[in-house]
XYZ file of C-alpha atoms in Angstrom:
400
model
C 2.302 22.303 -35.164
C 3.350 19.826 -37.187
C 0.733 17.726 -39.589
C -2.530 16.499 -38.875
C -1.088 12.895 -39.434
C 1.961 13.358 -37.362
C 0.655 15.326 -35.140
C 2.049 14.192 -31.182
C -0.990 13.278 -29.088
C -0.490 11.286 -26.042
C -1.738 7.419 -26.509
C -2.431 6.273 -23.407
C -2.423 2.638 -22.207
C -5.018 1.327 -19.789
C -2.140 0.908 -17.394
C 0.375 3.389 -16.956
C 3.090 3.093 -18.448
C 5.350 3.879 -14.761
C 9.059 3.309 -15.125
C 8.476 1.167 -11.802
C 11.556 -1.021 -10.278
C 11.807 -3.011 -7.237
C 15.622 -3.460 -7.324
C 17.273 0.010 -7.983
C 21.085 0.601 -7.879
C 21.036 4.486 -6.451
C 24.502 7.071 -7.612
C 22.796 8.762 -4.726
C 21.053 6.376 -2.104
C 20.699 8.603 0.636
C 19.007 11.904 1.026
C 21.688 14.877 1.614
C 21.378 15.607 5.209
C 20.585 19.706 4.531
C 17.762 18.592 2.698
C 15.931 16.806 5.580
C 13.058 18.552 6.615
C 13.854 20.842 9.960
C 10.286 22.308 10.536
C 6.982 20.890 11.179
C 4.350 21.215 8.150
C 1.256 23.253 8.314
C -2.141 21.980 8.670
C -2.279 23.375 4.600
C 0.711 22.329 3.261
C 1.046 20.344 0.380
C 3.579 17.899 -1.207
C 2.939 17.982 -5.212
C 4.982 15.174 -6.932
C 5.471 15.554 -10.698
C 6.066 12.467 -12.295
C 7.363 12.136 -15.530
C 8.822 9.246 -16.475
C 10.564 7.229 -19.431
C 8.481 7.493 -22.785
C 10.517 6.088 -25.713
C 12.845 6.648 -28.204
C 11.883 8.260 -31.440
C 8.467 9.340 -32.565
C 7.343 7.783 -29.386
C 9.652 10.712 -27.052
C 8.132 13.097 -25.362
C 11.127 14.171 -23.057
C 10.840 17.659 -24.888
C 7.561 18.218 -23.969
C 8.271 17.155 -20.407
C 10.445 19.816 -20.455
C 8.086 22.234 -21.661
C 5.637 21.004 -19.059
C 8.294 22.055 -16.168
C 9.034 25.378 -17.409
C 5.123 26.333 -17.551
C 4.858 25.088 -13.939
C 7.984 27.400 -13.152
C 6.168 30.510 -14.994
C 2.874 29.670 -13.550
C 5.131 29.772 -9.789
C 6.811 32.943 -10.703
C 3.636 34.835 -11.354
C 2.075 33.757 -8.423
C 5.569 34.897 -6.382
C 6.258 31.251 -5.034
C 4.952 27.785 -4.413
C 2.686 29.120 -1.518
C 1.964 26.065 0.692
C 3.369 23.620 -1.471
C 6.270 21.826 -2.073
C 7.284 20.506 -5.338
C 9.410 17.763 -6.297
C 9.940 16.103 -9.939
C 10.705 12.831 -10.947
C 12.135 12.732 -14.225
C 13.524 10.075 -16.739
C 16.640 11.791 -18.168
C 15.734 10.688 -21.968
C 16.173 7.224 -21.078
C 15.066 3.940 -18.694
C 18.452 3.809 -17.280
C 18.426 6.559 -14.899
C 15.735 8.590 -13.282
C 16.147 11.740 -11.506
C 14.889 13.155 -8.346
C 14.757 17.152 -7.468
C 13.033 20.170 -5.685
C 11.996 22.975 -7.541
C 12.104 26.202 -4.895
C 12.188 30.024 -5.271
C 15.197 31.979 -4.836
C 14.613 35.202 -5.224
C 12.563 35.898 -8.093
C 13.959 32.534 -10.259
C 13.041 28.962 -9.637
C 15.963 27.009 -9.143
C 16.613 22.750 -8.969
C 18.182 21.122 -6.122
C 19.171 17.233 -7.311
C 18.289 15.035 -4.491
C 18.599 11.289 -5.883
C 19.744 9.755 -9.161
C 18.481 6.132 -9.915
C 20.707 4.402 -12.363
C 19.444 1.251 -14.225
C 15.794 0.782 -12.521
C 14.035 -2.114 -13.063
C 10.825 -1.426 -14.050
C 7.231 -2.668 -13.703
C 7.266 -2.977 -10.424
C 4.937 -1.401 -7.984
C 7.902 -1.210 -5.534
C 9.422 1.559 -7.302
C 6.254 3.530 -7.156
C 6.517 3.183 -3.336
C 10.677 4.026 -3.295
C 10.166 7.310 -4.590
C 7.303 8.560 -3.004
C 8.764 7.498 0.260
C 11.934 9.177 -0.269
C 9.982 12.707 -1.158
C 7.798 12.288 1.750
C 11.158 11.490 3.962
C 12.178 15.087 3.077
C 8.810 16.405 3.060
C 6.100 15.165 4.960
C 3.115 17.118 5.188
C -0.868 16.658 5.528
C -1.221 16.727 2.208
C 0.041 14.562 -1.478
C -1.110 14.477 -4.852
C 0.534 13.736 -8.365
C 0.797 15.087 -11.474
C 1.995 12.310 -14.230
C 2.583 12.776 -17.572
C 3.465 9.995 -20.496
C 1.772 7.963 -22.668
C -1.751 5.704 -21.514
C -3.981 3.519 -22.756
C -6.875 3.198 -20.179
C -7.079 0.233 -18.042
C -5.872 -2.267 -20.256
C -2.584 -4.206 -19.191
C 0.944 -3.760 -20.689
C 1.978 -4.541 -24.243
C 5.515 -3.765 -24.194
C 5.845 -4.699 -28.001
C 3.271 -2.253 -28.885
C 4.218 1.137 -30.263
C 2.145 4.395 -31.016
C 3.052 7.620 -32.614
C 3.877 10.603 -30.303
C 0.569 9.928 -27.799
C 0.328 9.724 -24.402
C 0.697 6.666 -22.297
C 2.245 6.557 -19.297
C 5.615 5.328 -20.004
C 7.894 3.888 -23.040
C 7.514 0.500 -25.093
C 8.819 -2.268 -22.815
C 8.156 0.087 -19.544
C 4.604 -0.025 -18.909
C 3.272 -0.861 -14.946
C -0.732 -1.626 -14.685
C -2.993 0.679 -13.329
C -3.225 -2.121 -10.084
C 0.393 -1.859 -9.496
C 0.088 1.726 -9.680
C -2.334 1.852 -7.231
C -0.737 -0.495 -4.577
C 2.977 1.893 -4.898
C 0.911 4.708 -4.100
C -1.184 2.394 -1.051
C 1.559 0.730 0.473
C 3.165 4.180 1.463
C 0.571 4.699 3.698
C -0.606 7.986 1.747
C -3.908 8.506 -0.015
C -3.683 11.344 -2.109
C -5.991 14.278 -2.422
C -5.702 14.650 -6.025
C -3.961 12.657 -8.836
C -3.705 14.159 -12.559
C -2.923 11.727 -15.111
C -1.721 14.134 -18.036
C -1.907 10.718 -20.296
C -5.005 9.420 -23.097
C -8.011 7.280 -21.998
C -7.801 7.135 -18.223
C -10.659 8.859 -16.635
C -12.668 5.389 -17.124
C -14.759 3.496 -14.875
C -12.073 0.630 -14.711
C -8.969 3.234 -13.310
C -11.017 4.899 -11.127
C -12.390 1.727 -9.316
C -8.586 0.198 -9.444
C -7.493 3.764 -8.047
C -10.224 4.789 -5.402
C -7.932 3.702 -2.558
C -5.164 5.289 -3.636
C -6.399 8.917 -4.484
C -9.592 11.033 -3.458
C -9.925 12.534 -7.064
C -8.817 11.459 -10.289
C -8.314 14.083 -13.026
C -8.126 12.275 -16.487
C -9.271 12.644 -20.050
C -11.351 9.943 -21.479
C -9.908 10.306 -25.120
C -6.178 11.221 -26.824
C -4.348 14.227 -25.329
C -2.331 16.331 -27.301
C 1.925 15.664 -26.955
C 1.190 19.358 -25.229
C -0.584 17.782 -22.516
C -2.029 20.104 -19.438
C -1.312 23.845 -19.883
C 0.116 24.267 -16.529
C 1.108 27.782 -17.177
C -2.679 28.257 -17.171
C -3.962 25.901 -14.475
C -0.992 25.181 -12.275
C -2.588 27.749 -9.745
C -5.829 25.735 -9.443
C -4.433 22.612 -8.595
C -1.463 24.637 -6.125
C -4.042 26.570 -4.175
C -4.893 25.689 -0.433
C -8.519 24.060 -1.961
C -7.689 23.272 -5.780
C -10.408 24.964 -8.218
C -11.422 22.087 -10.166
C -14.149 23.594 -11.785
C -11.366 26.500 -13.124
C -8.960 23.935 -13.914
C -11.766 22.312 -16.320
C -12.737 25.412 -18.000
C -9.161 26.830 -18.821
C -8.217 23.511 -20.146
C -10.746 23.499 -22.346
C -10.894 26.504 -23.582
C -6.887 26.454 -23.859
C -7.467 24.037 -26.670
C -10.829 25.310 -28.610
C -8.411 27.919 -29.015
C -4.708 25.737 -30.693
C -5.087 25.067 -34.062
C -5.671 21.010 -33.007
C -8.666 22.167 -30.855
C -9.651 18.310 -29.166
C -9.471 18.013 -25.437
C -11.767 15.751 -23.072
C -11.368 16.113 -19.072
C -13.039 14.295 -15.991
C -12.618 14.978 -12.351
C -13.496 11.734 -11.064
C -14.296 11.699 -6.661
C -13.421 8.249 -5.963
C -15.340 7.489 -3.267
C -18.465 7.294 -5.199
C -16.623 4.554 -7.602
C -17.912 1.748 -5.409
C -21.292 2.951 -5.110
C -21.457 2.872 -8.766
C -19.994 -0.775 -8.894
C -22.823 -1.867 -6.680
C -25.657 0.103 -8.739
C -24.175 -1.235 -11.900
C -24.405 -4.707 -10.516
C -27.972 -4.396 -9.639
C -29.072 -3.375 -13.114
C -26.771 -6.405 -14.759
C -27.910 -8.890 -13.055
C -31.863 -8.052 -14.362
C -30.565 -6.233 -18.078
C -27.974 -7.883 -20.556
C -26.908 -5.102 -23.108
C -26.829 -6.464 -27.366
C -23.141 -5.632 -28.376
C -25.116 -5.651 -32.123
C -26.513 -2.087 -30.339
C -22.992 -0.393 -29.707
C -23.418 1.721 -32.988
C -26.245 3.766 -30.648
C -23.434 4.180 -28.124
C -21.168 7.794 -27.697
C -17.407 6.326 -29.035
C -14.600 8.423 -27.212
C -12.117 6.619 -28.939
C -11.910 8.353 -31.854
C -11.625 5.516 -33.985
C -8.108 4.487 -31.965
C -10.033 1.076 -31.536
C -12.185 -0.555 -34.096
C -15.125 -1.926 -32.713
C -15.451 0.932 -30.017
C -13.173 -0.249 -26.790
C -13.912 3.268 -24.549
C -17.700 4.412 -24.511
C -19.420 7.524 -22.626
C -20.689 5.795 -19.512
C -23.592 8.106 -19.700
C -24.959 7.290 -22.596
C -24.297 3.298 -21.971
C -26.311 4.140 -18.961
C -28.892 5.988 -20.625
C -29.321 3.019 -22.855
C -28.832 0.004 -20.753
C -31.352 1.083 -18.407
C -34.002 1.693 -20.657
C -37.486 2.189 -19.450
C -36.142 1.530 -15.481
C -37.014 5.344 -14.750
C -36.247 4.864 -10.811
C -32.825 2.928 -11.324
C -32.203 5.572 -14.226
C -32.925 8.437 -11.441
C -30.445 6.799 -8.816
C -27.900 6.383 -11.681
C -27.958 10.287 -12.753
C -27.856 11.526 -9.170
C -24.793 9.087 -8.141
C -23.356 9.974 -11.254
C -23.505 13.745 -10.535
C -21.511 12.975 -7.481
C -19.033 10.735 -9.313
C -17.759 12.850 -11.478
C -17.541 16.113 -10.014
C -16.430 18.631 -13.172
C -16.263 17.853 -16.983
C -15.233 19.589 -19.904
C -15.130 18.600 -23.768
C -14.437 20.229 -27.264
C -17.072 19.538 -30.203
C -14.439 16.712 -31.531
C -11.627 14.308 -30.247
C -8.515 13.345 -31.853
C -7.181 9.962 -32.885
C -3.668 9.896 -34.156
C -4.427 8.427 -37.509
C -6.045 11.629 -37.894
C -9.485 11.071 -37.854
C -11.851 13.161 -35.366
C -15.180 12.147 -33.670
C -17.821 14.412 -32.942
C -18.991 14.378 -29.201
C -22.665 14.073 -28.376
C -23.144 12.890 -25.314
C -20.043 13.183 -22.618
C -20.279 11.838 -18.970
C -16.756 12.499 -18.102
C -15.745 9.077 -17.914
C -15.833 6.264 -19.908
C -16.690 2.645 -19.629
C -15.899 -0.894 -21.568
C -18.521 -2.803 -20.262
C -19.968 -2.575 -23.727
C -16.902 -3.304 -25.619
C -17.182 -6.634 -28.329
C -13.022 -5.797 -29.489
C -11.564 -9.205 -29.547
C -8.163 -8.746 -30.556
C -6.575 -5.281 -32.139
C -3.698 -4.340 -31.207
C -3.330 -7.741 -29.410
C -5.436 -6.882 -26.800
C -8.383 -9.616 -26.752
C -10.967 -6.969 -24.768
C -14.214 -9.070 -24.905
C -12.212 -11.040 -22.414
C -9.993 -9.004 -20.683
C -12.470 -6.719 -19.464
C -14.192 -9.739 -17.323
C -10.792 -9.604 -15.987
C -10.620 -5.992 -14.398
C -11.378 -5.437 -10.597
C -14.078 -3.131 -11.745
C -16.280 -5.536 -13.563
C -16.156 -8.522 -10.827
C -17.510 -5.110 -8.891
C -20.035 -4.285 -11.308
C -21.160 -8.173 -11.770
């Protein structure tokens, strides 16, 4: 580990940072005919898509520990003797925006082994066209009943790109200058037709109220942390095997990440699984209680922070205890919340303390899971003006 100061966490950016493209110039445009699917898929089978792309140069790279992330999926694999029902494909920025590759990871014999399907030279990014290209060229090779996503990077929450903005070694989802909004995200994943059963954003800040609402067409559950993750990111030599079984152990997944980190000497880890069909439900609750209760901003000091100090005033708060708060002496609103909220956010897990990368650390006394900015009075750090932007956000025209 390297200091507290310098220590690699990843920032995340309320979009993800995707290295998205709508015009892409391909070495390799069309999928090698022996690797064209030949059988029909099982009713279980499963297409996992690890997607890992471009993260920046410098303090900001995290190629090594994408790396890192691959190999304890492989070990993970081996143990188990194979991939089981799944198939596994990674998309992978080779240490730079200009060019993007495409494999399978398989078994042969007792090794895992990479067969390069596609490289994309010079993307374009930002777009949520490229997000759509690649996930219909995996499922072109690979269609089965079943998607989901694992993406790694840097992330800050649901707030849109600032391409000029740079963090230490955090995660967002994607470099300075390559960063796609949570929306566009969304609408790559929609317009292939696909709704995935699971997506796991191995990024900072994005199990929030705001991703979730922008995501709940796009994937059935939404596995996030609410504050920093460590450059380390998921343990997947660990947990791999929950999310790869024929009905992923989410509650497993929770407790092994968590405990993974009360354990590493940098022991700060926050985690949400997020069922996305309840999202809406909570829109229209939340709606009902603010259009009767207006919350004092001059009362956010009573609020749980999850961001660690990242921003100052508070831009990511525990929804719970907003909700606790906001609702005040409304018992039977209060009761409605809790129970909607119990099927909202399925499994949860938190350490004592989160990280910020300045190296400060927060204690945590009330977690929900997932955050909220409803709350938030930030009007300009960091460039982002959030008083305002958050009227902005799909989520609070929802909500109010």
């Amino acid at each position: 580990m390297t200091s507290l100061q310098l220590h690699p966490t990843k920032w995340l950016t309320a979009l993800l940072v995707l290295m998205a493209t709508s015009w892409l110039s391909a070495c390799h445009d069309d999928i090698p005919d022996d690797l064209a699917r030949t059988r029909t898929a099982t009713p279980q089978e499963r297409t996992i898509i690890m997607y890992l792309p471009y993260s920046g140069s410098g303090y900001n790279n995290l190629y090594s520990f994408f790396e890192q992330n691959i190999r304890d999926v492989e070990q993970s694999i081996k143990q188990a003797g194979g991939l089981g029902t799944n198939n596994l494909y990674v998309v992978i920025a080779d240490n730079s925006p200009n060019r993007v590759y495409l494999y399978r990871i398989r078994m042969e014999g007792t090794e895992c082994v990479h067969d390069t399907i596609k490289r994309y030279d010079h993307p374009r990014l930002m777009d949520a066209q490229w997000v759509t290209r690649v996930i219909n060229d995996v499922k072109s090779i690979s269609e089965t009943p079943k998607y989901a996503m694992l993406v790694g990077c840097h992330g800050e929450g649901w707030l849109p790109p600032k391409n000029n903005v740079t963090r230490a070694k955090t995660r967002w989802f994607g470099g300075p200058g390559y960063a796609i909004s949570i929306a566009d995200f969304a609408q790559g994943i929609e317009q292939t037709g696909i709704k995935l059963e699971y997506l796991l954003f191995d990024d900072c800040y994005l199990s929030c109220a705001e991703v979730a609402y922008d995501l709940r067409n796009a994937t059935n559950m939404l596995i996030a942390s609410t504050s920093e993750v460590m450059a380390d990111g998921m343990p997947y030599a660990e947990v791999f095997q929950y999310l790869s079984s024929p009905q992923p152990n989410f509650g497993q997944l929770v407790n092994n990440y968590i405990a993974h980190y009360q354990r590493q000497s940098y022991p700060y880890a926050t985690i949400g699984v997020i069922n996305t069909q309840y999202i809406q439900s909570m829109a229209q609750l939340m709606k009902q209680v603010n259009a009767t209760y207006t919350w004092n901003t001059a009362n956010n000091h009573q609020l749980q922070d999850l961001d660690g100090d990242h921003f100052v005033p508070t831009v990511y708060f525990d929804f719970g205890s907003y909700a606790r708060a906001l609702f005040g002496s409304n018992l039977a609103l209060y009761s409605q919340y809790q129970t909607l909220m119990a099927q909202l956010v399925s499994y949860k897990g938190n350490t004592a303390y989160i990280y910020n990368a300045s190296g400060t650390t927060t204690r945590v006394n009330e977690f929900s899971g997932i955050t909220i900015s409803d709350p938030s009075a930030n009007t300009g750090q960091y460039g982002y003006n959030v008083a305002l932007l958050k009227t902005q956000t799909a989520w609070w025209a929802a909500s109010h």
